[in-house]
PDB file of C-alpha atoms (C1' of nucleotides) in Angstrom:
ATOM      1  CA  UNK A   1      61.580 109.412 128.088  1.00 91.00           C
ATOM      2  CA  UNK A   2      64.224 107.310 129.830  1.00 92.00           C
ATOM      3  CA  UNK A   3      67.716 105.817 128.152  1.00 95.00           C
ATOM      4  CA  UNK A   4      66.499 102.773 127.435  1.00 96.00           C
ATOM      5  CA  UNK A   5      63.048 103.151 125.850  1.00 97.00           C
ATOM      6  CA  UNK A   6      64.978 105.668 123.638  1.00 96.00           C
ATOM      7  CA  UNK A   7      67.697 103.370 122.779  1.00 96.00           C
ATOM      8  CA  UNK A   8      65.118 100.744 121.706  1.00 97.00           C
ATOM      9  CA  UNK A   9      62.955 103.074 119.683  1.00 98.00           C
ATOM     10  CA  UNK A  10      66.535 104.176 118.178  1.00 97.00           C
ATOM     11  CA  UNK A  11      66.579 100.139 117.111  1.00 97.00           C
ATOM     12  CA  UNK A  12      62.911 100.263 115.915  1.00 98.00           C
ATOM     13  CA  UNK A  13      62.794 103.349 113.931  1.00 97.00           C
ATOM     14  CA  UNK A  14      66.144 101.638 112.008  1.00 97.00           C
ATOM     15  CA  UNK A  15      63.607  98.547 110.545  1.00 98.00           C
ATOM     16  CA  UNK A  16      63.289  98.600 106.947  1.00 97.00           C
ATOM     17  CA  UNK A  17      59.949  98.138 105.819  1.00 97.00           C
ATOM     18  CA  UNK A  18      59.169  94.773 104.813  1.00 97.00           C
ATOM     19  CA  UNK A  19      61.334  93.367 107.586  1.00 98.00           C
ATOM     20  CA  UNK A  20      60.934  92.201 111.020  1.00 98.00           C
ATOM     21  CA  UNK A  21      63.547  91.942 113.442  1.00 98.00           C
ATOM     22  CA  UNK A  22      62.496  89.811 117.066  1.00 98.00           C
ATOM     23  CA  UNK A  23      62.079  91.495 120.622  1.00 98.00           C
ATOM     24  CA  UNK A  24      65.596  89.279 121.274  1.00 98.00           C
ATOM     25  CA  UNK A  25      67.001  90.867 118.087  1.00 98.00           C
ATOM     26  CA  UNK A  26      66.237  94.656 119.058  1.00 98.00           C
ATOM     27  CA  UNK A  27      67.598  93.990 122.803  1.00 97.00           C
ATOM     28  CA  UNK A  28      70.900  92.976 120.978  1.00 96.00           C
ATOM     29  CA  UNK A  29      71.270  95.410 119.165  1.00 96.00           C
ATOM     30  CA  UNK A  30      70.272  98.005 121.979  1.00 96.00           C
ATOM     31  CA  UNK A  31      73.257  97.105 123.911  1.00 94.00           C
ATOM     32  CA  UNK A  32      70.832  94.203 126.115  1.00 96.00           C
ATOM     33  CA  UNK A  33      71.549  90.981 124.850  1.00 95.00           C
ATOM     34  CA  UNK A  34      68.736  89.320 127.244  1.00 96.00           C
ATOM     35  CA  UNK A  35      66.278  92.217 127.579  1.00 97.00           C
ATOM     36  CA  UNK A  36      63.863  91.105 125.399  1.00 98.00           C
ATOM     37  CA  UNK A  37      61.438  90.885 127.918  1.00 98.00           C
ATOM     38  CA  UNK A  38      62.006  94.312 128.588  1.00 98.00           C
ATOM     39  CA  UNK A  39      61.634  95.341 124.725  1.00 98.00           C
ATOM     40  CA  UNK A  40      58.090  94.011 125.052  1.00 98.00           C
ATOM     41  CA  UNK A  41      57.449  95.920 128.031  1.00 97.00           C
ATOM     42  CA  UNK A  42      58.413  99.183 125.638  1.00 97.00           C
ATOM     43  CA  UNK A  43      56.516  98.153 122.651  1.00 97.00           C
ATOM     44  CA  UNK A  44      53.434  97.654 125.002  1.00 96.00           C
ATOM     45  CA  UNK A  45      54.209 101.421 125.907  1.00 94.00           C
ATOM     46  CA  UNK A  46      54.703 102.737 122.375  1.00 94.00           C
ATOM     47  CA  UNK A  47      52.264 105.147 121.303  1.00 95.00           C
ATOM     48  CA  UNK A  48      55.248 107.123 118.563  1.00 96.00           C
ATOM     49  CA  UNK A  49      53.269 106.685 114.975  1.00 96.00           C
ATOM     50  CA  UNK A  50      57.270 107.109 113.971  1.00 96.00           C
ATOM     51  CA  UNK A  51      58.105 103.914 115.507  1.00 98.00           C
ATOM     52  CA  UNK A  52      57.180 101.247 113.532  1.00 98.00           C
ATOM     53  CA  UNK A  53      56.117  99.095 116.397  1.00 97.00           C
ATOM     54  CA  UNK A  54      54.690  96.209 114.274  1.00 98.00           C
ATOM     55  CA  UNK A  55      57.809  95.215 112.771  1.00 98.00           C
ATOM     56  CA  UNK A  56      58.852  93.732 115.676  1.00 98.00           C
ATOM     57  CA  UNK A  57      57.222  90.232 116.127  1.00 98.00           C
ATOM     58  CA  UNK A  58      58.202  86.915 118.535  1.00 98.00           C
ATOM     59  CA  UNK A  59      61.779  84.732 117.355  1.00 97.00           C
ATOM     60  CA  UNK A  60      59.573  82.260 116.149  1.00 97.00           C
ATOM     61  CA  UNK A  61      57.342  84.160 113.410  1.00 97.00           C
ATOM     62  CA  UNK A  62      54.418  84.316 115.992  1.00 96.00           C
ATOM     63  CA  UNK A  63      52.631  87.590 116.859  1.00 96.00           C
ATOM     64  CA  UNK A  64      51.709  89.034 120.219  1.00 95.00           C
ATOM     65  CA  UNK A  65      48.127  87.832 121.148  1.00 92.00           C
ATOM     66  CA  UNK A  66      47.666  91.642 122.371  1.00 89.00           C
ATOM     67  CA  UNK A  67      48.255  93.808 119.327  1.00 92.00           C
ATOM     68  CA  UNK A  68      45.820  92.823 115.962  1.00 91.00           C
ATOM     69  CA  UNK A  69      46.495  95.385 113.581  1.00 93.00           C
ATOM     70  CA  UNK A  70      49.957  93.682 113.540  1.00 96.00           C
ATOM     71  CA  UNK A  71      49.332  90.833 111.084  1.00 94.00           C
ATOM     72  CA  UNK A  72      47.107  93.454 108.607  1.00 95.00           C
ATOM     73  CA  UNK A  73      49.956  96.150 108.955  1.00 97.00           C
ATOM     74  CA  UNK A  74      52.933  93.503 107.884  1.00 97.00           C
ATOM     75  CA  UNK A  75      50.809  92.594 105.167  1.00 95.00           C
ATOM     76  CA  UNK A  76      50.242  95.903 103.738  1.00 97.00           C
ATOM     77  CA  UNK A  77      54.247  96.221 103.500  1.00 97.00           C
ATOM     78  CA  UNK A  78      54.627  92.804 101.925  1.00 96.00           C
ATOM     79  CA  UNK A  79      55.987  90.640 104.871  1.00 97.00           C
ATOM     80  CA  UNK A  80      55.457  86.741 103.510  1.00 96.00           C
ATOM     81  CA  UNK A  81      53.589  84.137 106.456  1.00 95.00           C
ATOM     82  CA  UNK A  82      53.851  80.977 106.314  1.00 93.00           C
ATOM     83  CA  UNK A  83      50.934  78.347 107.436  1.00 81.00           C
ATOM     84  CA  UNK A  84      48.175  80.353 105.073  1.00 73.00           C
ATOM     85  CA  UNK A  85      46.007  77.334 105.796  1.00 79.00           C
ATOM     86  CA  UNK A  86      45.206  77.542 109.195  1.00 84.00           C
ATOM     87  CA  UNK A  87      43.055  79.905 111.549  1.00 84.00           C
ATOM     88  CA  UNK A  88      44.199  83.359 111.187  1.00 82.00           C
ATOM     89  CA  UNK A  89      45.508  83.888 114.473  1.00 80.00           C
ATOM     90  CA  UNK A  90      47.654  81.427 114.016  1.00 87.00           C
ATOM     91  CA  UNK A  91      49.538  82.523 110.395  1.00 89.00           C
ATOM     92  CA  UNK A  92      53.148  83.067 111.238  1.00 95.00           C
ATOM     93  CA  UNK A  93      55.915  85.335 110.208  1.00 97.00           C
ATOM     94  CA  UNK A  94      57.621  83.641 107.520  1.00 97.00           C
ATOM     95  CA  UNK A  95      61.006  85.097 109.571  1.00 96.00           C
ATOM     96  CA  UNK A  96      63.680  83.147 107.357  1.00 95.00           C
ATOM     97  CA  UNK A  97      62.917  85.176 104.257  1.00 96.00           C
ATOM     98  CA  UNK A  98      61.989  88.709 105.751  1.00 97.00           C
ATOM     99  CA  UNK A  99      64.005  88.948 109.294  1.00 97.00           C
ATOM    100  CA  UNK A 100      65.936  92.118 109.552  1.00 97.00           C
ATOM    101  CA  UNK A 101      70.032  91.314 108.666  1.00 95.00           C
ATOM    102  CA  UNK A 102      70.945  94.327 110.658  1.00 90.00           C
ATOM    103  CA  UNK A 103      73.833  96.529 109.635  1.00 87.00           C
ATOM    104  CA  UNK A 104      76.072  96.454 112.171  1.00 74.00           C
ATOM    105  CA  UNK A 105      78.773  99.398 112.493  1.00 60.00           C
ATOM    106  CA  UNK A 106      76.170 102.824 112.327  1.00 51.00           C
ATOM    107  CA  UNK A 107      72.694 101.272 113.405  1.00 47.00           C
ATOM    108  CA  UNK A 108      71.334 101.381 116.588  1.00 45.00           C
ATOM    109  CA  UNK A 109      74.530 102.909 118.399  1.00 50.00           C
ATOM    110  CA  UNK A 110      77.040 100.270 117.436  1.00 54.00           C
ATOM    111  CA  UNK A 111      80.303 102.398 116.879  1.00 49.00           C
ATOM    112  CA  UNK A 112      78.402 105.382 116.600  1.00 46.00           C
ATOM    113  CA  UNK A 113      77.959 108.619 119.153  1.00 45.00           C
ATOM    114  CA  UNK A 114      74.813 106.932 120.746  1.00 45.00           C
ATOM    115  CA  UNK A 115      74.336 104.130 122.161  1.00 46.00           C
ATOM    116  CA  UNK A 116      75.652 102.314 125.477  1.00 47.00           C
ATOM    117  CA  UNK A 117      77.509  99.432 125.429  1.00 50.00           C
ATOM    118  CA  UNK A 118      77.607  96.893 128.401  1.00 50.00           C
ATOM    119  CA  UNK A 119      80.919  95.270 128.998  1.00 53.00           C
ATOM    120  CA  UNK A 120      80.675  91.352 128.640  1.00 53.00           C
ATOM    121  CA  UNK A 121      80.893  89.171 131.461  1.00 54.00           C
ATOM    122  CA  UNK A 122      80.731  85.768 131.953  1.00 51.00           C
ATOM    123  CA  UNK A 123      76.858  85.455 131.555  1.00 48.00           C
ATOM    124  CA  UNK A 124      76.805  87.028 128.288  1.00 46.00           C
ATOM    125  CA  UNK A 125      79.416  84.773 126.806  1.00 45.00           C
ATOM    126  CA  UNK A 126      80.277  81.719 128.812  1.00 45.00           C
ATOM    127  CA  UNK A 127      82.999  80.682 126.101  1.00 42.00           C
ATOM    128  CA  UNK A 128      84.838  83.658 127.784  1.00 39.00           C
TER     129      UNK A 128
ATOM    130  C1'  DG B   1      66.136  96.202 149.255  1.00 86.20           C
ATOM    131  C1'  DT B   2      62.001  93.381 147.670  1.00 86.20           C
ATOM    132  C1'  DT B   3      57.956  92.147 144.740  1.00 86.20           C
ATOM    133  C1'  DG B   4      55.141  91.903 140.870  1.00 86.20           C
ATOM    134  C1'  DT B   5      54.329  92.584 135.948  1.00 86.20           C
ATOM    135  C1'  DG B   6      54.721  91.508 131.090  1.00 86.20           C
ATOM    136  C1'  DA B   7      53.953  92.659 122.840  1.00 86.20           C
ATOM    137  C1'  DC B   8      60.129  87.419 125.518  1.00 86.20           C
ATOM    138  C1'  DT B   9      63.119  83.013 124.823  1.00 86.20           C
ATOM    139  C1'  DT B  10      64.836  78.595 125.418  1.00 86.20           C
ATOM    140  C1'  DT B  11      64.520  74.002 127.116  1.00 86.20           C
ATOM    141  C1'  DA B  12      62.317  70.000 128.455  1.00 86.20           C
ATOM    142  C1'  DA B  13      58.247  67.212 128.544  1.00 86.20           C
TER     143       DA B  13
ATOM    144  C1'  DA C   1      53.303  70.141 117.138  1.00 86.20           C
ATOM    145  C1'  DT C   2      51.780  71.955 121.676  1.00 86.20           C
ATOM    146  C1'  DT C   3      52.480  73.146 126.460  1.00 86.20           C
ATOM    147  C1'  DA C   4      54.867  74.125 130.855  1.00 86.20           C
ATOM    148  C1'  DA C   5      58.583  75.774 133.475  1.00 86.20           C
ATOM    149  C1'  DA C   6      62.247  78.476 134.369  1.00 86.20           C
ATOM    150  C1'  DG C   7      65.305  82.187 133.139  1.00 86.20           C
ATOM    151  C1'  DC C   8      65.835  87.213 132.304  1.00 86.20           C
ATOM    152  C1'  DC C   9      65.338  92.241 132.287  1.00 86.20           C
ATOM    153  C1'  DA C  10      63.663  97.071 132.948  1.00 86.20           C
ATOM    154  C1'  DC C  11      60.390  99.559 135.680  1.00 86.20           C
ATOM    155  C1'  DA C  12      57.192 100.974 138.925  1.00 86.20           C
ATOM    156  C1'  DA C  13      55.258 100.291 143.685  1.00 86.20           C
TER     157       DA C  13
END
DNA sequence: GTTGTGACTTTAA
DNA sequence: ATTAAAGCCACAA
């Protein structure tokens, strides 16, 4: 398995139950600030029953088209939605009540042995 | 090197 | 509230 679908399932396997954290959220915290895109690409991939895969949803509550069980398996853990009167498919995440407030200085690699850290430039941070 | 492919995100209509 | 367009990134051809 290569560096970077390890570091992400590193990120994944960290997600309490009962929270969600977005593919944007899990690239920042694996050391890829934009790499969302990317994230997806690994979730699509993910076949580890360890990883909970489904806890990881779009920034705006929404779920990926591609992937059912999602909705039923963030229910079973207790994970509110919001817009319970419209089609099913629709239902989002209610994300400002369950989204993951990640512990910064030992998940995911952050000051730990792990994990790879870029070093900023000016496209990460254009303040800088 | 280049090109194409997404379980993405943000912005602008 | 939707929808489209344009970025963005890792990976495999």
């Amino acid at each position: 398995m290569d560096p970077w679908t390890a570091q992400v399932y590193r990120v994944v396997r960290a997600i309490p139950r009962g929270r969600v954290a977005s593919y944007g959220l899990v690239a920042l915290l694996a050391g890829r600030p934009r790499a969302a895109r990317a994230v997806g690409n690994v979730m699509l991939e993910c076949r580890d029953p360890g990883v909970p895969c489904h806890r990881v949803i779009h920034a705006d509550g929404s779920l990926a088209a591609s992937f059912p069980d999602q909705r039923e398996r963030l229910r079973r853990e207790g994970v509110p939605f919001v817009g319970a009167r419209v089609p099913v498919a629709r239902a989002r995440v209610d994300v400002g009540r369950c989204l993951w407030r990640a512990r910064l200085p030992r998940e995911a690699g952050f000051g730990g042995s792990g994990g790879r850290l870029r070093r900023m430039t000016r496209k990460d941070s254009p303040a800088l």
